[in-house]
Each structure stands twice: as C-alpha cells, then as structure tokens.
Amino acid sequence: MFRIPWKHAGKQDFRKDEDAAIFKAWAEFKGKLTDGGQDNPAAWKTRLRCALNKSPEFKEVMDRAQLDISEPYKVYRLVPISEQGVVMPEKKSREKASRRSKRRRSDSDSDDASDDKQIKREEATSQLVSFSGCGAYAESFHVFLLAREDNDSSVSISTAQDSFNVAVYYLGQEVLKRQIQGTDVRVTYLPSSLIPPTPAVLKGRFPRILLPEPPSTLPAGPELQALFTLLPFMEKGVVLTSTPQGVYGKRFCQGRVFWTGPHTTMPDLHKMERNTEPVLLFNKEIFKQQLDHFRSNGGEPPQCGFTLCFGEELSNSEDPSKKLIIVQITLPWEEQQVQNAQSIFESITILQSLASQSPLGEITLNLVTVPSPTNESIGCGTF
C-alpha cells in the first residue's frame, strides 16, 4: 500500500510544487499539463484519480485515508496480478456503487467534482496508459509505504519459495541473467534514453528486468535488424506473479508473447493474450505430484521453469536458440527440492545395492555427529 497527498487546492497552506507534484507529473505525462494556458492543480488531481480508479492494478483503501487532517492523504494498494480481472461483473458493479457512495460522504474536494465531467470525457477518448509505464516520472514519485498495523495481517515481503532466476537470450546468445527475490517481477523493455537513475529510496520497489540493447557481439544481418525493430514493442512487458497455486503471467506489451512450460495440456501454440486474465504458466500442485513420484520411483526429474518467446511463435518442438528474444524462467526453490530428491533417491539406491551384497540381505546404520561449517551437528550414516 502507498499514500498520496490529497490536500484541497483551495486551502491557504496549499503548496503547488509539493502537494500537487504527483498530479502534475501525471498530467505532464498525459500531455494535459495546462488548462487554457494556465496550471490547474484541481484538474491534475482528478485526472490521476480517474486513472487509478480505471486501472485494475490499483485499488483505493478508503478506511485508511485521512482527509480531515492538516496533511490529508488517500491510500491505495497494488492489486496482485492473480486478483486482477477476476471480479464478477455484478459484484464489480456493487463495489463501484459502494465506492461512489463512500466518496460522496468522505471526500469534500469540490475541485474534483467540478472537473469530473470534462476529465472523464477526455479520458474516454484516449487509451488509458498503465500507471507503471510513466517512465522517468514514475521514478520520481514520493511514495510512502504503510506497514500493516494488525499482527495477524503482517506482510512478508518475500520468502524462500518466492524467487525467479531470469535469463534473457538474443538469437541464442545470453545477454542478461538475474535472480529476483519476491513474488512479482516485470520483464520489459525501456529505451536507454528513458531509463532514469534509481535513487536509493526506490530500491525496494516492484522489481523489473529491463531487456538490454543488443550487444555488439551479435552477428550483423536481417535478424539483428528485426531484433532492433521488435524491442520497442516489448515496452510494458510481461508481469510474472508467484502464488501458492503457481506462477501466473500477464501481458501488457504490444508485441506478441508465446510460452512453453512443463504443465501444458494442449500440444498447440500457447499465446499470452493482451490485457486478459492472467495465464497459469507453472502449476505448483502438478509439480508437487511429479516430485513425490520422482522421490519414490526415480526416473526423469520434474522441470522447474518455463520459457517466454517475445514477438514470435514458439512450440515445444522448436529450438529456442533460433528465436530473436527468449526469456527463460527457472524457480530456485523448486530446483532445490528436485536436487534434494535426487540426493535422497541416489542414497537409497546405494543402500539397496549394499543390502543386496550383504550375506543377511540387510545393513545397520549408526548415526554419528559430524560438525558442519555452521557449528551445527548433522547425522551421518556409517556401515
């Protein structure tokens, strides 16, 4: 959750450069900075509020707002990708009506009300740009994070199970490799001229993997030119979110995105449609079933990742190294579980082999204490 200063523009202590900074940045980004040649902080505020209300990525938290204090603010939360677009229409209508009713009771900003009709007409004639695509302006917003007050709703920022290993390949050549800790990551492209320096205060923000410019080591030719042409269409990218059920993906870029993974049930191409419900790319329940089978029976270990192909079709039978842009995602926690299962299965196989060579067909294990590098004791079997 984050809060936005929400001071009435008509108040005596209103500071345009400070209290309206985020509204001004959004208006400038939208190309609506002036109204009749003059600044209009009230219209700026309404424009951003309309954008936040329309976007599925944000939801107003009305019971956390403080509008009657000297420095008033509203509170919004980032909506997890798994919750976006899954509200039933009837329920959604009731929620919108409830929000409108609560706004009328709690928000006395007359400057918002006076500009609503004009702003909404303008917004209806233009495509709503995702808030996360604001470029340099989004980097400069001063956001205040709110810690949850209730003990039973404390936020865990990331766990060992929520991380991604991301590798990016251009024409089969690895150009980027990173590990992301947390439940969410956006893989996107941003022209180098628009990439702002990241201040220390934003190090904990929603993580992004920025597709790099093609390196000079790639061979010149029509494929390289096609890569340069394709990259701008990957702006806004794809958002990946890890949930207890699995890893979901949602496409926001103009360019097409295809994917392959170990848990697909259809042999056809798998295309990630734009601005639709999130797609389940990795099913953790199926992975657990495959892992249990592998622990007991050996054989082929379960796969721990999936592949995204940007701008081109990709099927399970095709070679990813021939594609312009490939992003391979592996899940470190799942990989560790497979490695542990392999070690256990190999140990059992060795013990079974030793038992078969014993005259009595059995062996005895004695546990002894072996110091580990962390000064903890672990059990080790001896024969």
Short mmCIF file of C-alpha atoms in Angstrom, two decimals:
data_model
loop_
_atom_site.label_atom_id
_atom_site.label_comp_id
_atom_site.label_asym_id
_atom_site.label_seq_id
_atom_site.Cartn_x
_atom_site.Cartn_y
_atom_site.Cartn_z
CA MET A 1 0.00 0.00 0.00
CA PHE A 2 1.04 3.60 -0.51
CA ARG A 3 -0.43 7.00 0.23
CA ILE A 4 -0.75 10.12 -1.92
CA PRO A 5 -1.02 13.67 -0.50
CA TRP A 6 -4.62 14.83 -1.07
CA LYS A 7 -4.78 18.45 0.08
CA HIS A 8 -7.55 20.70 -1.23
CA ALA A 9 -6.16 23.09 -3.84
CA GLY A 10 -8.16 25.97 -2.35
CA LYS A 11 -6.61 25.74 1.11
CA GLN A 12 -4.42 28.59 2.27
CA ASP A 13 -1.44 26.37 3.03
CA PHE A 14 -1.65 24.52 -0.33
CA ARG A 15 1.82 24.18 -1.87
CA LYS A 16 1.51 23.50 -5.60
CA ASP A 17 5.07 22.30 -6.14
CA GLU A 18 4.89 19.89 -3.20
CA ASP A 19 1.26 18.90 -2.60
CA ALA A 20 0.43 18.58 -6.31
CA ALA A 21 3.76 17.15 -7.52
CA ILE A 22 2.47 13.68 -8.38
CA PHE A 23 -0.68 15.08 -10.03
CA LYS A 24 1.41 17.48 -12.10
CA ALA A 25 3.77 14.69 -13.21
CA TRP A 26 0.85 12.55 -14.38
CA ALA A 27 -0.76 15.47 -16.23
CA GLU A 28 2.54 16.26 -17.96
CA PHE A 29 2.97 12.63 -18.94
CA LYS A 30 -0.56 12.63 -20.41
CA GLY A 31 0.11 15.90 -22.27
CA LYS A 32 -2.59 17.74 -20.26
CA LEU A 33 -0.44 20.00 -18.10
CA THR A 34 -2.21 23.29 -18.81
CA ASP A 35 -5.90 24.18 -18.95
CA GLY A 36 -6.49 27.19 -21.16
CA GLY A 37 -2.83 28.13 -20.85
CA GLN A 38 -2.92 28.02 -17.02
CA ASP A 39 -1.97 25.42 -14.43
CA ASN A 40 -4.97 23.69 -12.85
CA PRO A 41 -3.99 21.55 -9.83
CA ALA A 42 -7.62 20.52 -9.30
CA ALA A 43 -7.82 19.05 -12.82
CA TRP A 44 -4.44 17.36 -12.33
CA LYS A 45 -5.73 15.63 -9.21
CA THR A 46 -8.95 14.48 -10.87
CA ARG A 47 -7.06 13.10 -13.85
CA LEU A 48 -4.81 10.91 -11.71
CA ARG A 49 -7.74 9.78 -9.55
CA CYS A 50 -9.67 8.72 -12.67
CA ALA A 51 -6.64 6.81 -13.97
CA LEU A 52 -6.16 4.98 -10.65
CA ASN A 53 -9.85 4.09 -10.45
CA LYS A 54 -9.87 2.70 -14.00
CA SER A 55 -6.66 0.72 -13.70
CA PRO A 56 -7.00 -2.90 -12.44
CA GLU A 57 -3.54 -2.58 -10.88
CA PHE A 58 -4.68 -0.21 -8.11
CA LYS A 59 -7.49 -0.17 -5.55
CA GLU A 60 -8.38 2.61 -3.13
CA VAL A 61 -8.29 1.63 0.56
CA MET A 62 -10.87 4.02 1.91
CA ASP A 63 -10.70 3.07 5.58
CA ARG A 64 -7.00 4.01 5.65
CA ALA A 65 -7.48 7.51 4.20
CA GLN A 66 -7.06 10.65 6.35
CA LEU A 67 -8.81 13.60 4.73
CA ASP A 68 -9.56 15.79 7.75
CA ILE A 69 -6.01 16.40 8.99
CA SER A 70 -3.56 19.18 8.19
CA GLU A 71 -1.68 16.97 5.71
CA PRO A 72 -4.50 14.80 4.25
CA TYR A 73 -3.84 11.76 2.10
CA LYS A 74 -5.56 8.89 0.33
CA VAL A 75 -4.34 5.30 0.42
CA TYR A 76 -4.12 2.87 -2.50
CA ARG A 77 -2.83 -0.67 -2.74
CA LEU A 78 -1.17 -2.56 -5.55
CA VAL A 79 -3.52 -5.35 -6.63
CA PRO A 80 -1.75 -8.73 -7.05
CA ILE A 81 -1.83 -9.99 -10.61
CA SER A 82 -3.87 -13.02 -9.50
CA GLU A 83 -6.69 -10.73 -8.29
CA GLN A 84 -6.90 -8.58 -11.40
CA GLY A 85 -9.80 -9.23 -13.76
CA VAL A 86 -11.39 -11.99 -11.69
CA VAL A 87 -14.22 -9.99 -10.07
CA MET A 88 -17.68 -10.99 -11.35
CA PRO A 89 -19.45 -8.16 -13.23
CA GLU A 90 -22.39 -8.00 -10.77
CA LYS A 91 -20.06 -7.83 -7.78
CA LYS A 92 -17.87 -5.30 -9.56
CA SER A 93 -20.88 -3.04 -10.17
CA ARG A 94 -21.83 -3.18 -6.49
CA GLU A 95 -18.27 -2.33 -5.50
CA LYS A 96 -18.20 0.65 -7.86
CA ALA A 97 -21.52 1.92 -6.50
CA SER A 98 -20.21 1.50 -2.95
CA ARG A 99 -17.05 3.41 -3.80
CA ARG A 100 -19.05 6.25 -5.34
CA SER A 101 -21.27 6.43 -2.25
CA LYS A 102 -18.34 6.46 0.14
CA ARG A 103 -16.56 9.12 -1.91
CA ARG A 104 -19.56 11.39 -1.72
CA ARG A 105 -19.64 11.04 2.06
CA SER A 106 -15.93 11.25 2.81
CA ASP A 107 -14.29 13.38 0.13
CA SER A 108 -15.31 17.01 0.15
CA ASP A 109 -12.95 18.14 -2.60
CA SER A 110 -15.11 20.49 -4.64
CA ASP A 111 -12.28 20.95 -7.14
CA ASP A 112 -12.56 17.23 -8.07
CA ALA A 113 -16.34 17.39 -8.55
CA SER A 114 -16.26 20.48 -10.73
CA ASP A 115 -13.86 18.93 -13.24
CA ASP A 116 -15.16 15.33 -13.26
CA LYS A 117 -17.31 15.59 -16.41
CA GLN A 118 -14.65 17.29 -18.52
CA ILE A 119 -11.87 14.98 -17.35
CA LYS A 120 -13.92 11.82 -17.91
CA ARG A 121 -14.80 12.90 -21.46
CA GLU A 122 -11.12 13.42 -22.21
CA GLU A 123 -10.16 10.11 -20.63
CA ALA A 124 -12.84 8.24 -22.62
CA THR A 125 -11.35 9.42 -25.93
CA SER A 126 -7.83 8.30 -25.21
CA GLN A 127 -6.34 4.97 -24.23
CA LEU A 128 -5.55 4.65 -20.56
CA VAL A 129 -1.83 4.15 -20.21
CA SER A 130 -0.72 1.80 -17.47
CA PHE A 131 0.48 3.73 -14.42
CA SER A 132 3.64 1.66 -14.40
CA GLY A 133 4.59 2.98 -17.83
CA CYS A 134 5.21 6.56 -16.75
CA GLY A 135 8.93 6.27 -17.41
CA ALA A 136 11.06 8.84 -15.64
CA TYR A 137 8.08 10.44 -13.91
CA ALA A 138 7.11 7.18 -12.22
CA GLU A 139 10.61 7.00 -10.79
CA SER A 140 10.31 10.42 -9.12
CA PHE A 141 7.04 9.92 -7.25
CA HIS A 142 7.48 10.20 -3.50
CA VAL A 143 5.64 7.17 -2.17
CA PHE A 144 5.11 6.39 1.49
CA LEU A 145 4.85 2.70 2.32
CA LEU A 146 2.40 1.79 5.04
CA ALA A 147 3.14 -1.05 7.42
CA ARG A 148 0.09 -3.08 8.40
CA GLU A 149 -0.89 -2.43 11.98
CA ASP A 150 -2.59 -5.74 12.78
CA ASN A 151 -0.34 -8.57 13.87
CA ASP A 152 -2.45 -11.16 12.09
CA SER A 153 -2.07 -9.35 8.73
CA SER A 154 1.64 -8.67 8.74
CA VAL A 155 3.28 -8.55 5.32
CA SER A 156 6.06 -10.93 4.40
CA ILE A 157 8.00 -9.25 1.70
CA SER A 158 9.46 -12.40 0.23
CA THR A 159 10.04 -15.99 1.20
CA ALA A 160 12.43 -18.66 0.09
CA GLN A 161 9.71 -20.07 -2.17
CA ASP A 162 9.14 -16.79 -3.99
CA SER A 163 12.03 -16.02 -6.31
CA PHE A 164 12.87 -16.17 -10.00
CA ASN A 165 16.00 -16.90 -11.99
CA VAL A 166 15.67 -14.95 -15.24
CA ALA A 167 17.91 -15.47 -18.28
CA VAL A 168 17.48 -13.42 -21.47
CA TYR A 169 18.75 -14.63 -24.86
CA TYR A 170 19.01 -12.73 -28.15
CA LEU A 171 19.43 -15.06 -31.16
CA GLY A 172 20.61 -17.81 -28.81
CA GLN A 173 23.21 -15.64 -27.03
CA GLU A 174 22.75 -14.97 -23.32
CA VAL A 175 22.65 -11.20 -22.75
CA LEU A 176 21.30 -10.97 -19.18
CA LYS A 177 20.95 -13.18 -16.13
CA ARG A 178 19.45 -12.14 -12.80
CA GLN A 179 17.78 -13.55 -9.72
CA ILE A 180 14.74 -11.74 -8.31
CA GLN A 181 13.62 -12.21 -4.70
CA GLY A 182 9.90 -11.70 -4.22
CA THR A 183 6.54 -12.71 -5.62
CA ASP A 184 6.43 -10.38 -8.64
CA VAL A 185 8.65 -9.29 -11.49
CA ARG A 186 8.05 -7.37 -14.71
CA VAL A 187 10.11 -8.26 -17.79
CA THR A 188 10.00 -5.23 -20.05
CA TYR A 189 11.88 -3.00 -22.46
CA LEU A 190 12.65 0.66 -21.89
CA PRO A 191 14.80 2.67 -24.31
CA SER A 192 18.13 3.51 -22.71
CA SER A 193 17.45 7.24 -23.14
CA LEU A 194 14.40 6.93 -20.84
CA ILE A 195 16.00 4.86 -18.09
CA PRO A 196 16.44 7.20 -15.09
CA PRO A 197 18.97 6.68 -12.31
CA THR A 198 17.43 4.66 -9.50
CA PRO A 199 17.51 6.53 -6.17
CA ALA A 200 18.21 4.57 -3.01
CA VAL A 201 14.69 5.18 -1.71
CA LEU A 202 13.24 3.09 -4.58
CA LYS A 203 15.43 0.02 -4.19
CA GLY A 204 12.52 -1.89 -2.64
CA ARG A 205 10.05 -1.06 -5.41
CA PHE A 206 8.31 -3.51 -7.72
CA PRO A 207 11.26 -5.27 -9.43
CA ARG A 208 11.83 -5.05 -13.17
CA ILE A 209 14.04 -6.92 -15.61
CA LEU A 210 14.91 -4.48 -18.39
CA LEU A 211 15.61 -6.11 -21.76
CA PRO A 212 19.03 -4.75 -22.76
CA GLU A 213 20.04 -3.22 -26.07
CA PRO A 214 21.50 -5.84 -28.47
CA PRO A 215 25.25 -6.25 -27.81
CA SER A 216 27.87 -5.69 -30.48
CA THR A 217 28.80 -9.38 -30.34
CA LEU A 218 25.63 -10.37 -32.22
CA PRO A 219 26.23 -11.03 -35.92
CA ALA A 220 25.03 -8.31 -38.29
CA GLY A 221 22.25 -9.16 -40.67
CA PRO A 222 18.48 -9.11 -41.15
CA GLU A 223 17.84 -10.98 -37.91
CA LEU A 224 19.68 -8.33 -35.88
CA GLN A 225 17.71 -5.59 -37.63
CA ALA A 226 14.49 -7.47 -36.82
CA LEU A 227 15.58 -7.60 -33.17
CA PHE A 228 16.08 -3.81 -33.06
CA THR A 229 12.64 -3.36 -34.63
CA LEU A 230 10.95 -5.76 -32.20
CA LEU A 231 12.29 -4.42 -28.90
CA PRO A 232 10.19 -1.20 -28.73
CA PHE A 233 7.04 -3.33 -28.97
CA MET A 234 8.04 -5.03 -25.71
CA GLU A 235 7.55 -1.84 -23.67
CA LYS A 236 5.31 -2.51 -20.59
CA GLY A 237 6.31 -6.16 -20.98
CA VAL A 238 5.01 -9.14 -19.07
CA VAL A 239 4.32 -9.36 -15.33
CA LEU A 240 5.01 -12.64 -13.53
CA THR A 241 3.46 -13.37 -10.13
CA SER A 242 4.11 -16.34 -7.85
CA THR A 243 1.12 -17.60 -5.84
CA PRO A 244 0.51 -20.77 -3.80
CA GLN A 245 -1.20 -22.26 -6.86
CA GLY A 246 1.60 -21.47 -9.29
CA VAL A 247 3.25 -18.77 -11.37
CA TYR A 248 0.93 -16.58 -13.43
CA GLY A 249 1.80 -14.30 -16.33
CA LYS A 250 0.02 -11.25 -17.70
CA ARG A 251 0.95 -9.48 -20.92
CA PHE A 252 0.86 -5.68 -21.20
CA CYS A 253 3.14 -5.08 -24.21
CA GLN A 254 2.00 -4.63 -27.81
CA GLY A 255 4.31 -7.34 -29.10
CA ARG A 256 3.09 -10.92 -29.18
CA VAL A 257 4.24 -13.32 -26.46
CA PHE A 258 4.21 -17.12 -26.70
CA TRP A 259 5.22 -19.54 -23.96
CA THR A 260 6.04 -23.17 -23.30
CA GLY A 261 6.08 -25.00 -19.98
CA PRO A 262 6.06 -28.46 -18.40
CA HIS A 263 2.38 -28.39 -17.40
CA THR A 264 0.64 -27.57 -20.68
CA THR A 265 -2.12 -30.00 -21.58
CA MET A 266 -2.58 -29.00 -25.23
CA PRO A 267 0.04 -29.50 -27.97
CA ASP A 268 -0.97 -26.29 -29.75
CA LEU A 269 0.81 -22.94 -29.54
CA HIS A 270 0.30 -21.08 -26.28
CA LYS A 271 -0.17 -17.35 -26.83
CA MET A 272 -0.46 -14.89 -23.96
CA GLU A 273 -3.24 -12.51 -24.92
CA ARG A 274 -3.01 -8.85 -24.03
CA ASN A 275 -4.99 -7.36 -21.12
CA THR A 276 -6.87 -10.55 -20.31
CA GLU A 277 -6.95 -12.72 -17.22
CA PRO A 278 -3.54 -13.97 -16.03
CA VAL A 279 -2.29 -17.23 -17.53
CA LEU A 280 -1.05 -20.08 -15.33
CA LEU A 281 2.47 -20.77 -16.63
CA PHE A 282 3.69 -23.12 -13.89
CA ASN A 283 1.39 -25.30 -11.79
CA LYS A 284 2.85 -25.91 -8.32
CA GLU A 285 0.33 -28.64 -7.49
CA ILE A 286 1.34 -30.69 -10.54
CA PHE A 287 4.99 -30.06 -9.71
CA LYS A 288 4.47 -31.44 -6.18
CA GLN A 289 2.80 -34.57 -7.58
CA GLN A 290 5.67 -35.10 -10.03
CA LEU A 291 8.21 -34.51 -7.26
CA ASP A 292 6.56 -37.11 -4.99
CA HIS A 293 6.60 -39.63 -7.83
CA PHE A 294 10.26 -38.88 -8.55
CA ARG A 295 11.20 -39.32 -4.87
CA SER A 296 9.60 -42.74 -4.81
CA ASN A 297 10.40 -44.08 -8.25
CA GLY A 298 13.22 -42.04 -9.75
CA GLY A 299 13.20 -41.53 -13.49
CA GLU A 300 13.02 -38.13 -15.16
CA PRO A 301 13.10 -35.27 -12.60
CA PRO A 302 10.31 -32.67 -12.85
CA GLN A 303 11.05 -29.45 -14.69
CA CYS A 304 11.31 -26.23 -12.70
CA GLY A 305 10.63 -23.45 -15.13
CA PHE A 306 9.11 -22.19 -18.37
CA THR A 307 10.07 -20.20 -21.46
CA LEU A 308 8.71 -16.95 -22.92
CA CYS A 309 9.23 -16.04 -26.58
CA PHE A 310 8.73 -12.36 -27.46
CA GLY A 311 7.45 -11.43 -30.92
CA GLU A 312 7.48 -14.92 -32.47
CA GLU A 313 5.62 -18.20 -32.21
CA LEU A 314 7.24 -20.93 -30.13
CA SER A 315 6.16 -24.54 -29.75
CA ASN A 316 7.56 -27.32 -27.56
CA SER A 317 9.27 -28.89 -30.58
CA GLU A 318 11.11 -25.74 -31.74
CA ASP A 319 14.66 -24.73 -30.87
CA PRO A 320 14.53 -21.55 -28.70
CA SER A 321 18.07 -20.59 -29.76
CA LYS A 322 16.75 -19.69 -33.22
CA LYS A 323 14.38 -17.06 -31.84
CA LEU A 324 15.01 -13.31 -31.56
CA ILE A 325 14.11 -12.88 -27.86
CA ILE A 326 13.84 -15.75 -25.40
CA VAL A 327 13.33 -15.34 -21.66
CA GLN A 328 13.86 -18.49 -19.61
CA ILE A 329 12.44 -18.53 -16.09
CA THR A 330 13.52 -21.09 -13.51
CA LEU A 331 12.32 -21.30 -9.91
CA PRO A 332 15.19 -21.70 -7.41
CA TRP A 333 13.11 -23.20 -4.58
CA GLU A 334 11.66 -25.87 -6.84
CA GLU A 335 15.13 -26.61 -8.24
CA GLN A 336 16.43 -27.14 -4.71
CA GLN A 337 13.58 -29.56 -3.98
CA VAL A 338 14.49 -31.59 -7.06
CA GLN A 339 18.18 -31.65 -6.07
CA ASN A 340 17.26 -32.83 -2.56
CA ALA A 341 15.02 -35.54 -4.01
CA GLN A 342 17.80 -36.67 -6.34
CA SER A 343 20.24 -36.93 -3.43
CA ILE A 344 17.78 -38.93 -1.35
CA PHE A 345 16.94 -41.29 -4.22
CA GLU A 346 20.63 -41.83 -5.02
CA SER A 347 21.36 -42.56 -1.35
CA ILE A 348 18.52 -45.08 -1.17
CA THR A 349 19.78 -46.74 -4.35
CA ILE A 350 23.27 -47.09 -2.83
CA LEU A 351 21.86 -48.55 0.40
CA GLN A 352 19.74 -51.02 -1.54
CA SER A 353 22.80 -52.08 -3.52
CA LEU A 354 24.81 -52.56 -0.31
CA ALA A 355 21.97 -54.50 1.29
CA SER A 356 21.80 -56.83 -1.69
CA GLN A 357 25.52 -57.61 -1.27
CA SER A 358 25.20 -58.33 2.47
CA PRO A 359 25.05 -62.07 3.46
CA LEU A 360 21.93 -61.35 5.54
CA GLY A 361 20.43 -59.02 2.95
CA GLU A 362 20.41 -56.14 5.42
CA ILE A 363 22.66 -53.41 6.82
CA THR A 364 22.78 -51.43 10.05
CA LEU A 365 23.02 -47.62 10.20
CA ASN A 366 24.68 -45.88 13.15
CA LEU A 367 24.21 -42.11 13.45
CA VAL A 368 27.29 -40.14 14.43
CA THR A 369 27.71 -36.38 14.96
CA VAL A 370 29.64 -34.53 12.29
CA PRO A 371 30.41 -30.81 12.80
CA SER A 372 29.13 -28.65 9.96
CA PRO A 373 30.60 -25.30 8.85
CA THR A 374 27.81 -23.53 10.77
CA ASN A 375 28.80 -25.30 14.04
CA GLU A 376 25.60 -27.32 13.94
CA SER A 377 25.57 -31.09 14.20
CA ILE A 378 24.18 -33.29 11.47
CA GLY A 379 23.58 -37.03 11.36
CA CYS A 380 25.67 -39.22 9.08
CA GLY A 381 25.21 -42.90 8.47
CA THR A 382 28.12 -45.34 8.84
CA PHE A 383 28.17 -49.01 7.95
#
